[in-house]
Coordinates of C-alpha atoms in Angstrom, one line a residue:
M152 CA -43.4 133.6 30.9
D153 CA -42.4 137.7 30.6
E154 CA -42.9 137.3 26.9
V155 CA -46.3 135.6 27.0
E156 CA -47.5 137.8 29.9
R157 CA -46.6 141.1 27.6
L158 CA -48.3 139.8 24.6
A159 CA -51.5 139.1 26.6
E160 CA -51.2 142.5 28.1
M161 CA -51.0 144.1 24.8
E162 CA -53.7 142.1 23.3
R163 CA -56.3 143.1 26.3
Q164 CA -54.9 146.7 25.5
R165 CA -56.1 146.4 22.1
K166 CA -59.4 144.8 22.9
K167 CA -60.2 147.1 25.4
K168 CA -59.7 150.1 23.3
E169 CA -61.9 148.6 20.4
L170 CA -64.6 148.0 22.8
M171 CA -64.5 151.5 24.1
N172 CA -64.7 152.8 20.4
K173 CA -67.5 150.5 19.8
I174 CA -69.2 151.6 23.3
L175 CA -68.8 155.3 22.6
T176 CA -70.0 154.9 18.7
T177 CA -73.2 153.0 20.0
S178 CA -73.6 155.3 22.8
T179 CA -73.6 158.2 20.7
A180 CA -75.9 156.6 18.2
G181 CA -78.2 155.0 20.8
K182 CA -78.8 158.7 22.5
R183 CA -79.8 160.3 18.9
K184 CA -82.3 157.4 18.0
K185 CA -83.5 157.9 22.0
K186 CA -84.1 161.2 22.2
R187 CA -86.7 161.1 19.5
F188 CA -88.8 158.3 21.4
W189 CA -87.8 159.0 25.4
N190 CA -87.4 161.4 27.6
G191 CA -84.9 162.1 30.8
A192 CA -83.8 159.1 33.0
L193 CA -85.4 156.4 31.1
E194 CA -83.5 157.1 28.1
E195 CA -80.1 157.3 30.1
D196 CA -80.9 153.8 32.0
C197 CA -81.2 152.2 29.2
C198 CA -78.1 153.5 27.6
L199 CA -76.1 152.5 30.6
S200 CA -77.9 148.9 30.5
V201 CA -76.9 148.6 27.1
C202 CA -73.1 149.7 27.7
R203 CA -72.8 147.5 30.4
R204 CA -74.0 144.5 28.7
Q205 CA -71.6 145.5 25.6
R206 CA -68.7 145.6 28.1
E207 CA -69.3 142.3 29.6
V208 CA -69.8 140.8 26.1
E209 CA -66.6 142.4 25.1
Q210 CA -64.8 141.5 28.2
K211 CA -65.3 138.0 27.6
M212 CA -64.6 137.7 24.3
V213 CA -60.9 139.7 25.3
E214 CA -60.6 137.1 27.9
E215 CA -61.1 134.1 25.8
E216 CA -59.0 135.5 22.8
A217 CA -56.3 136.1 25.2
A218 CA -56.8 132.7 26.8
K219 CA -56.5 131.1 23.3
R220 CA -53.5 133.3 22.6
I221 CA -51.8 132.6 25.9
E222 CA -52.4 128.7 25.4
E223 CA -51.1 128.8 21.9
L224 CA -47.8 130.5 23.2
V225 CA -47.6 128.6 26.2
Q226 CA -47.7 125.3 23.8
K227 CA -45.3 126.7 21.5
R228 CA -42.6 127.5 24.0
V229 CA -43.3 124.0 25.7
E230 CA -42.5 122.5 22.3
E231 CA -39.6 124.7 21.7
E232 CA -38.1 124.0 25.2
L233 CA -38.8 120.2 24.5
E234 CA -37.0 120.1 21.2
K235 CA -34.1 122.2 22.8
R236 CA -34.0 119.7 25.7
K237 CA -34.7 116.8 24.1
E238 CA -31.5 115.4 24.2
E239 CA -31.6 116.0 28.0
I240 CA -35.1 114.6 28.3
E241 CA -33.8 111.5 26.7
A242 CA -30.5 111.1 28.6
E243 CA -32.7 111.8 31.8
V244 CA -35.1 109.2 30.7
Q245 CA -32.1 106.8 30.2
R246 CA -31.0 107.9 33.4
R247 CA -34.0 106.8 35.2
V248 CA -34.2 103.3 33.1
E249 CA -30.9 102.4 34.1
E250 CA -31.2 103.5 37.5
A251 CA -34.7 101.4 37.4
K252 CA -32.8 98.3 36.0
R253 CA -29.9 98.7 38.5
A254 CA -32.7 98.9 41.5
M255 CA -34.6 95.6 40.1
E256 CA -31.0 93.7 40.0
R257 CA -30.4 94.8 43.1
Q258 CA -33.8 93.5 44.6
V259 CA -33.2 90.4 42.4
M260 CA -29.8 89.7 43.9
E261 CA -31.0 90.4 47.5
E262 CA -34.1 87.8 46.8
M263 CA -31.6 85.2 45.8
E264 CA -29.2 86.2 48.6
W265 CA -32.2 85.9 50.8
R266 CA -33.3 82.5 49.5
Q267 CA -29.5 80.9 49.8
A268 CA -29.4 82.3 53.1
K269 CA -33.1 80.6 54.0
L270 CA -31.5 77.4 52.2
R271 CA -28.2 77.3 54.3
E272 CA -30.2 77.9 57.2
E273 CA -32.6 74.9 56.3
E274 CA -29.6 72.7 55.6
K275 CA -27.8 73.6 59.0
R276 CA -31.0 72.9 61.1
R277 CA -31.6 69.6 59.0
E278 CA -27.8 68.8 59.9
E279 CA -28.3 69.7 63.2
E280 CA -31.6 67.5 63.7
E281 CA -29.5 64.3 62.0
R282 CA -26.6 65.2 64.6
K283 CA -29.0 64.8 67.2
K284 CA -30.5 61.9 65.8
R285 CA -27.4 60.1 65.1
E286 CA -26.0 61.1 68.7
A287 CA -29.3 59.6 70.3
L288 CA -29.2 56.5 68.0
E289 CA -25.2 56.1 69.3
K290 CA -26.6 56.7 73.0
I291 CA -29.3 53.8 72.3
M292 CA -26.6 51.5 70.5
E293 CA -23.9 52.2 73.6
E294 CA -26.5 51.3 76.0
N295 CA -27.7 48.2 74.4
N296 CA -24.0 47.4 73.9
R297 CA -23.6 48.0 77.7
K298 CA -26.5 46.0 78.4
I299 CA -25.6 43.0 76.4
E300 CA -22.1 43.3 78.0
E301 CA -23.8 43.1 81.4
A302 CA -25.8 40.3 80.3
Q303 CA -22.7 38.2 79.0
K304 CA -20.5 38.9 81.8
K305 CA -23.7 38.0 84.2
L306 CA -24.2 34.9 82.2
A307 CA -20.5 34.0 82.2
E308 CA -20.0 34.5 85.9
E309 CA -23.3 32.3 86.0
R310 CA -21.3 29.5 83.9
L311 CA -18.6 30.0 85.9
A312 CA -20.4 29.1 89.3
M313 CA -21.8 26.5 87.4
V314 CA -18.7 25.0 86.6
E315 CA -17.2 25.9 90.0
E316 CA -20.1 24.2 91.8
Q317 CA -20.0 20.8 89.3
R318 CA -16.1 21.0 90.3
L319 CA -17.0 21.0 94.1
M320 CA -19.8 18.2 93.7
E321 CA -17.2 16.3 91.6
E322 CA -14.7 16.7 94.6
E323 CA -17.1 15.7 97.0
R324 CA -18.3 12.9 94.8
Q325 CA -14.5 11.6 94.5
K326 CA -14.2 12.0 98.2
M327 CA -17.1 10.3 99.1
R328 CA -16.5 7.6 96.7
K329 CA -12.8 7.1 98.3
E330 CA -13.8 7.3 101.6
H331 CA -16.5 4.5 100.6
E332 CA -13.5 2.5 99.2
K333 CA -11.5 3.2 101.9
R334 CA -14.3 1.9 104.5
V335 CA -14.9 -1.3 102.3
K336 CA -11.1 -2.2 102.2
E337 CA -10.9 -1.5 106.1
E338 CA -14.0 -3.8 106.3
Q339 CA -12.5 -6.6 104.3
K340 CA -8.9 -6.2 106.2
R341 CA -11.1 -6.7 109.5
I342 CA -13.0 -9.7 107.9
L343 CA -9.7 -11.1 107.0
G344 CA -8.3 -10.6 110.0
K345 CA -10.9 -12.6 112.1
N346 CA -10.8 -15.5 109.6
N347 CA -6.9 -16.0 110.0
S348 CA -7.7 -19.1 111.7
R349 CA -10.1 -20.7 109.4
P350 CA -9.6 -23.8 107.3
K351 CA -7.5 -24.0 104.4
L352 CA -9.3 -22.7 101.3
S353 CA -10.0 -25.2 98.7
F354 CA -9.3 -24.2 95.1
S355 CA -12.5 -25.9 93.8
L356 CA -14.6 -24.0 91.4
K357 CA -17.6 -23.6 93.6
S358 CA -15.1 -22.5 96.9
S359 CA -13.5 -20.2 94.6
T360 CA -16.8 -18.8 93.7
Y361 CA -18.1 -18.5 97.3
V362 CA -15.1 -16.7 98.7
M363 CA -15.2 -14.3 95.8
F364 CA -18.6 -13.5 96.8
C365 CA -17.8 -12.9 100.2
L366 CA -15.2 -10.7 99.2
M367 CA -17.3 -8.5 97.4

């Protein structure tokens, strides 16, 4: 930028000199003409006003020209710098593209890892729920089996009690039957003992039937 500033300063000095020459020329010619028509202070005021306007116009022209030259020089310098740094800029652009690509790949990998972790967590939660359900079902089955075993045990005990009761009843019945038979035999013996002196029994069918009826 030093060269640009130097050129701009040279252009301003040149325009300034040209402007001063024009002002002096115009001022001298104006004074000669105005001396013919005007007098004193009025002539000087008009000259100063004209000179001021001319200076303003010239200054504006100088500034515009300098700005234009500066812009052209800056554009040229930028183009030269761009041309010299073309490979460097392309390399920088490529580097940034690669960096953005790596960042995107890293983001995609992180997203995939997050999704996989989420899936694993979901799978683990589902397995835990299934395990709890399975354990609850096993507990229910164990409880049902326990109740069934208790019911079967109780039923078996009741059956044993019934069998025992039936056995006792059978024993009692047998005992009563034996006692009854014993009493019958004793009664028959007693009856037979009293009848030892009775008449001799006839072996006729009628007499035998009567005796058998009595024995019964």
